PDB file of C-alpha atoms in Angstrom:
ATOM      1  CA  MET A   1      92.935  90.844 112.132  1.00 86.00           C
ATOM      2  CA  SER A   2      91.105  94.002 113.108  1.00 92.00           C
ATOM      3  CA  ILE A   3      90.469  97.633 111.453  1.00 93.00           C
ATOM      4  CA  SER A   4      89.691 100.468 113.446  1.00 95.00           C
ATOM      5  CA  SER A   5      87.927 103.404 112.089  1.00 96.00           C
ATOM      6  CA  ASP A   6      91.023 105.534 112.452  1.00 96.00           C
ATOM      7  CA  GLU A   7      92.910 103.658 110.734  1.00 97.00           C
ATOM      8  CA  VAL A   8      90.627 103.611 107.949  1.00 97.00           C
ATOM      9  CA  ASN A   9      90.203 107.568 108.023  1.00 98.00           C
ATOM     10  CA  PHE A  10      93.642 108.533 107.979  1.00 98.00           C
ATOM     11  CA  LEU A  11      94.213 105.847 104.830  1.00 98.00           C
ATOM     12  CA  VAL A  12      91.386 107.963 103.519  1.00 98.00           C
ATOM     13  CA  TYR A  13      92.814 111.219 104.286  1.00 98.00           C
ATOM     14  CA  ARG A  14      96.388 110.215 102.872  1.00 98.00           C
ATOM     15  CA  TYR A  15      94.885 109.341  99.750  1.00 98.00           C
ATOM     16  CA  LEU A  16      93.128 112.612  99.471  1.00 99.00           C
ATOM     17  CA  GLN A  17      96.004 114.511 100.335  1.00 98.00           C
ATOM     18  CA  GLU A  18      98.145 112.358  97.458  1.00 98.00           C
ATOM     19  CA  SER A  19      95.883 112.753  95.174  1.00 98.00           C
ATOM     20  CA  GLY A  20      95.518 116.542  95.343  1.00 98.00           C
ATOM     21  CA  PHE A  21      92.122 117.144  96.976  1.00 99.00           C
ATOM     22  CA  SER A  22      93.524 119.340  99.834  1.00 98.00           C
ATOM     23  CA  HIS A  23      90.386 120.893 100.444  1.00 99.00           C
ATOM     24  CA  SER A  24      88.758 117.689 101.030  1.00 98.00           C
ATOM     25  CA  ALA A  25      91.430 116.628 103.091  1.00 98.00           C
ATOM     26  CA  PHE A  26      91.403 118.953 105.234  1.00 98.00           C
ATOM     27  CA  THR A  27      87.604 119.353 105.986  1.00 98.00           C
ATOM     28  CA  PHE A  28      88.160 115.150 106.271  1.00 98.00           C
ATOM     29  CA  GLY A  29      90.534 115.619 108.707  1.00 98.00           C
ATOM     30  CA  ILE A  30      88.802 118.016 110.758  1.00 98.00           C
ATOM     31  CA  GLU A  31      85.395 115.766 110.899  1.00 98.00           C
ATOM     32  CA  SER A  32      87.034 112.650 111.403  1.00 98.00           C
ATOM     33  CA  HIS A  33      89.716 113.998 114.108  1.00 97.00           C
ATOM     34  CA  ILE A  34      92.465 112.446 112.397  1.00 96.00           C
ATOM     35  CA  SER A  35      94.908 115.220 114.402  1.00 94.00           C
ATOM     36  CA  GLN A  36      93.527 113.191 117.622  1.00 96.00           C
ATOM     37  CA  SER A  37      94.212 109.884 116.461  1.00 95.00           C
ATOM     38  CA  ASN A  38      97.554 107.788 117.612  1.00 95.00           C
ATOM     39  CA  ILE A  39      98.788 107.000 114.024  1.00 96.00           C
ATOM     40  CA  ASN A  40     102.079 107.916 112.920  1.00 96.00           C
ATOM     41  CA  GLY A  41     101.965 109.517 109.658  1.00 95.00           C
ATOM     42  CA  ALA A  42     105.563 108.982 108.794  1.00 96.00           C
ATOM     43  CA  LEU A  43     105.510 105.454 109.461  1.00 97.00           C
ATOM     44  CA  VAL A  44     102.522 104.740 106.708  1.00 96.00           C
ATOM     45  CA  PRO A  45     104.240 104.296 103.341  1.00 97.00           C
ATOM     46  CA  PRO A  46     103.177 107.135 100.355  1.00 97.00           C
ATOM     47  CA  ALA A  47      99.843 105.071  98.360  1.00 97.00           C
ATOM     48  CA  ALA A  48      98.694 103.201 101.451  1.00 98.00           C
ATOM     49  CA  LEU A  49      95.138 102.848 100.665  1.00 98.00           C
ATOM     50  CA  ILE A  50      95.357 101.935  96.880  1.00 97.00           C
ATOM     51  CA  SER A  51      98.126  99.338  98.148  1.00 97.00           C
ATOM     52  CA  ILE A  52      96.069  97.676 100.508  1.00 97.00           C
ATOM     53  CA  ILE A  53      92.805  97.719  98.256  1.00 96.00           C
ATOM     54  CA  GLN A  54      95.107  95.910  94.989  1.00 95.00           C
ATOM     55  CA  LYS A  55      96.262  93.386  97.829  1.00 95.00           C
ATOM     56  CA  GLY A  56      92.597  92.768  98.760  1.00 93.00           C
ATOM     57  CA  LEU A  57      91.424  93.035  95.183  1.00 92.00           C
ATOM     58  CA  GLN A  58      94.430  90.278  94.231  1.00 90.00           C
ATOM     59  CA  TYR A  59      92.532  87.958  97.180  1.00 90.00           C
ATOM     60  CA  VAL A  60      89.528  88.417  95.249  1.00 88.00           C
ATOM     61  CA  GLU A  61      91.092  86.692  91.956  1.00 85.00           C
ATOM     62  CA  ALA A  62      92.975  84.723  94.183  1.00 84.00           C
ATOM     63  CA  GLU A  63      89.546  83.495  95.804  1.00 83.00           C
ATOM     64  CA  VAL A  64      87.297  82.920  92.750  1.00 81.00           C
ATOM     65  CA  SER A  65      90.664  80.916  91.130  1.00 80.00           C
ATOM     66  CA  ILE A  66      90.413  78.231  93.687  1.00 80.00           C
ATOM     67  CA  ASN A  67      88.415  74.769  93.063  1.00 73.00           C
ATOM     68  CA  GLU A  68      85.897  73.880  95.861  1.00 75.00           C
ATOM     69  CA  ASP A  69      88.456  71.142  96.908  1.00 78.00           C
ATOM     70  CA  GLY A  70      91.443  73.727  97.258  1.00 78.00           C
ATOM     71  CA  THR A  71      93.269  73.194  93.884  1.00 76.00           C
ATOM     72  CA  LEU A  72      94.100  75.733  91.107  1.00 76.00           C
ATOM     73  CA  PHE A  73      92.072  76.639  88.275  1.00 71.00           C
ATOM     74  CA  ASP A  74      94.410  75.894  85.151  1.00 65.00           C
ATOM     75  CA  GLY A  75      95.130  78.929  83.647  1.00 58.00           C
ATOM     76  CA  ARG A  76      94.824  82.677  84.164  1.00 56.00           C
ATOM     77  CA  PRO A  77      91.708  84.470  85.198  1.00 53.00           C
ATOM     78  CA  ILE A  78      89.223  85.272  82.422  1.00 57.00           C
ATOM     79  CA  GLU A  79      89.228  88.582  82.966  1.00 69.00           C
ATOM     80  CA  SER A  80      90.521  90.489  85.794  1.00 80.00           C
ATOM     81  CA  LEU A  81      88.420  92.151  88.658  1.00 83.00           C
ATOM     82  CA  SER A  82      87.216  95.779  88.751  1.00 88.00           C
ATOM     83  CA  LEU A  83      87.334  97.162  91.978  1.00 89.00           C
ATOM     84  CA  ILE A  84      83.393  97.616  92.099  1.00 90.00           C
ATOM     85  CA  ASP A  85      83.390  93.677  90.477  1.00 86.00           C
ATOM     86  CA  ALA A  86      84.884  92.561  93.454  1.00 85.00           C
ATOM     87  CA  VAL A  87      82.356  93.744  96.072  1.00 86.00           C
ATOM     88  CA  MET A  88      79.057  92.456  94.023  1.00 87.00           C
ATOM     89  CA  PRO A  89      78.498  88.742  94.935  1.00 83.00           C
ATOM     90  CA  ASP A  90      76.790  87.748  91.869  1.00 88.00           C
ATOM     91  CA  VAL A  91      79.879  88.703  89.767  1.00 83.00           C
ATOM     92  CA  VAL A  92      81.975  87.006  91.891  1.00 79.00           C
ATOM     93  CA  GLN A  93      80.014  83.883  91.937  1.00 83.00           C
ATOM     94  CA  THR A  94      79.471  84.472  88.031  1.00 86.00           C
ATOM     95  CA  ARG A  95      83.133  84.368  87.576  1.00 80.00           C
ATOM     96  CA  GLN A  96      83.715  81.355  89.721  1.00 80.00           C
ATOM     97  CA  GLN A  97      80.968  79.458  87.840  1.00 84.00           C
ATOM     98  CA  ALA A  98      82.701  80.100  84.638  1.00 81.00           C
ATOM     99  CA  TYR A  99      86.273  79.004  86.079  1.00 78.00           C
ATOM    100  CA  ARG A 100      84.306  75.731  86.585  1.00 79.00           C
ATOM    101  CA  ASP A 101      82.767  75.560  83.463  1.00 85.00           C
ATOM    102  CA  LYS A 102      85.943  75.972  81.791  1.00 80.00           C
ATOM    103  CA  LEU A 103      87.615  73.421  83.745  1.00 78.00           C
ATOM    104  CA  ALA A 104      84.887  70.991  82.822  1.00 82.00           C
ATOM    105  CA  GLN A 105      85.252  72.000  79.188  1.00 86.00           C
ATOM    106  CA  GLN A 106      89.123  71.171  79.427  1.00 82.00           C
ATOM    107  CA  GLN A 107      88.576  68.003  81.390  1.00 84.00           C
ATOM    108  CA  ALA A 108      86.099  66.742  78.886  1.00 90.00           C
ATOM    109  CA  ALA A 109      88.185  67.558  76.180  1.00 89.00           C
ATOM    110  CA  ALA A 110      90.950  65.618  77.952  1.00 86.00           C
ATOM    111  CA  ALA A 111      88.845  62.778  78.305  1.00 88.00           C
ATOM    112  CA  ALA A 112      87.681  62.777  74.630  1.00 88.00           C
ATOM    113  CA  ALA A 113      91.366  62.968  73.333  1.00 87.00           C
ATOM    114  CA  ALA A 114      92.453  59.936  75.755  1.00 87.00           C
ATOM    115  CA  ALA A 115      89.702  57.941  74.355  1.00 86.00           C
ATOM    116  CA  ALA A 116      90.632  58.637  70.831  1.00 85.00           C
ATOM    117  CA  ALA A 117      93.996  57.972  71.342  1.00 85.00           C
ATOM    118  CA  ALA A 118      93.231  54.927  73.145  1.00 85.00           C
ATOM    119  CA  SER A 119      90.746  53.451  70.109  1.00 80.00           C
ATOM    120  CA  GLN A 120      93.793  53.854  67.165  1.00 75.00           C
TER     121      GLN A 120
END
């Protein structure tokens, strides 16, 4: 995987345009030399920056939802990550620990239920 600064700059430039920040887009385009890049803007779909950020956020949520042995945690995430939360290592680690704790509680409850059923 490779990401060039021209690609990132182009996506930011398009985002600014699409969001109505025409003056900011113009200034950013001049300063980042967008017109000199080899990117064919006609091939880039609208909202491309938002789309790729959402995919990255989904990847982080999936990463948080996977046990150390590669299995998935049961159930949905405790709550969705915000974009800022997703880039903060402490928040991601806390979320992973919350999943582990939830899994341990589920396993303990299942074991207690199995023991109670076996003793009857």
